[in-house]
Amino acid sequence: MRRVLTAAIAALTVTTAGTVVTGTPGQAADRPGRSRQIPVAAPAPGSPGLGDSYFPTYGNGGYDVDHYDVRLRYDPASDRLTGTTTILARATQDLSRFNLDFLLDVESVRVNGWAARFAREGSHELAVTAPRGITRGQALTIVVTYAGVPSETLLDGYTGWTRTADGALAVNEPESAWWWFPANDHPLDKATFDISVSVPAGVEVVSNGVQPRPALAEPGNRVRWSWRTTTPTATYLAFLAIGQYDLVADTAPNGQPVVNAYSTTLGELAPAARASIERTAEIVDWASGVFGPYPFEAQGGLAGPVDGIGFALETQTRPVYGPGFWRRGSNPYVVVHEQAHQWFGNSVSVAQWRDIWLNEGLATYAEWLWSEEQGEGTAQELFDFTYAAYPENSGFWQVLPGDPGADRIFHDAVYDRGAMAVHQLRLAVGDEAFFALLPAWTAAHRHGNATVAQFHASAERISGLDLDDLFTTWLFTAGRPALPTAAARAALAPHQPKSWAKIREAHQVRQR
Ligand code: TRP
Ligand code: ZN
């Protein structure tokens, strides 16, 4: 991005009289009578990507989004989605054109009221030509109207949109927005959201945050649902669930609104889904004691339909759970995992997708902490069990949690070896430092982005220890690491383990 800008400065200068002259600054300055030229940036195209090492074309340069207003109309019978998304953004350079990431058919684009030309480029880029020059720092209102059938909008045979018997789910990672709203689709550009969807009366729509107004009747026997997120949200953490849902509202211990939603299709899985998701506010309260204050404005969870997704996703304020998690009865662990992501992933987001261990390693370790606190097995027991579960010659040990590769960001190694790495860190620094590090980390990068290297540095700062070997061994070296001997372990851990009762007590004191 910076390189493009420098090239643009080199290519164009403006005289003090305002005459635009093209040429390199060197040539221009050599011309008689042109020595007082002030070089300024010419409008240049925004970069088609944000330089993510795994996904170079995800996100776009040249502007930064503050808010998405996503106004949709959806019909479950046809899976047809029409919409208008209004993007409030600010230019970060003089722009001649810029890209959005999007796949549906675009009807029109306006920038600050002016109709703009647009073209599809690459696999998922919508290139918009600025109708008037855009200068650095300028506020942009980008209005895109569009339509499509998202389940039939395939990229290499794939869609991140899940059509179900009664509606749809826009829930996916890392690509999700492409099928329902044009975006600067990378965690580096967080924004707030207003999401409203008109559906036939009798259909429910659930999304992030709070309902600023109740679902309102519209002509044609339709109803429009509105949801609002007022804290910065990465684009992959915005979601839509459309179908037959029971909504259950409550108030959390910290006073926040809770909305849980249960698909009516779950049948015999429904009790286990409810018994798990109904513990959300309790789990958020517990997690706040370990990770620091809950970073968002609402809480909840959504149990997706039987014919929906085969995973869970930590969609902001309201994770979505596939039906598979309820097949063996209630499952607070998946709730703990997705809620831990509200701190690790959602508030503190990856700077690049390569940093995915910051999300999955820590969210998986949160499950081990919950187990320990509940008396269902200590983190050490879970470590020993997990370490033994993968034989030394397993391919599992060949994937590096700290740099798994673009096609392996959700490999078991990122989760399980990732959690083992966190446990080794805890043993190395001791419980005192470890349980100081977690809230310090979430506070330092709240609503921001961070890297594995920054986590490593924070752990060293708080513990006063050199942790290069530990991070290199557990996150960046292929092969099953040898375990420290009991003696080495004792020498490494200078502090007495803090008890869970004490952690809870400290939290209660903070809350008063
Ligand atoms: N981040 C999700 C979690 O750990 C899981 C996940 C893995 C996922 N692969 C995915 C979500 C693909 C959506 C799509 O909870
Ligand atoms: Zn996860």
PDB file of C-alpha atoms in Angstrom, residues 23 54 127 179 183 191 201 311 422 453 463:
ATOM      1  CA  GLY A  23       6.811  13.293 -14.499  1.00  0.00           C
ATOM      2  CA  TYR A  54      -2.060 -16.404   3.797  1.00  0.00           C
ATOM      3  CA  ALA A 127     -13.503  -2.605  -8.226  1.00  0.00           C
ATOM      4  CA  TRP A 179     -22.261 -13.833   0.081  1.00  0.00           C
ATOM      5  CA  ALA A 183     -16.976  -5.355   2.730  1.00  0.00           C
ATOM      6  CA  ALA A 191     -16.570  -1.685  12.135  1.00  0.00           C
ATOM      7  CA  ALA A 201     -44.196 -12.995   8.446  1.00  0.00           C
ATOM      8  CA  PHE A 311     -19.263 -26.512  13.313  1.00  0.00           C
ATOM      9  CA  VAL A 422      -0.465 -22.485  26.357  1.00  0.00           C
ATOM     10  CA  ALA A 453       5.121 -12.220  18.412  1.00  0.00           C
ATOM     11  CA  SER A 463       7.116 -13.139  33.669  1.00  0.00           C
TER      12      SER A 463
END
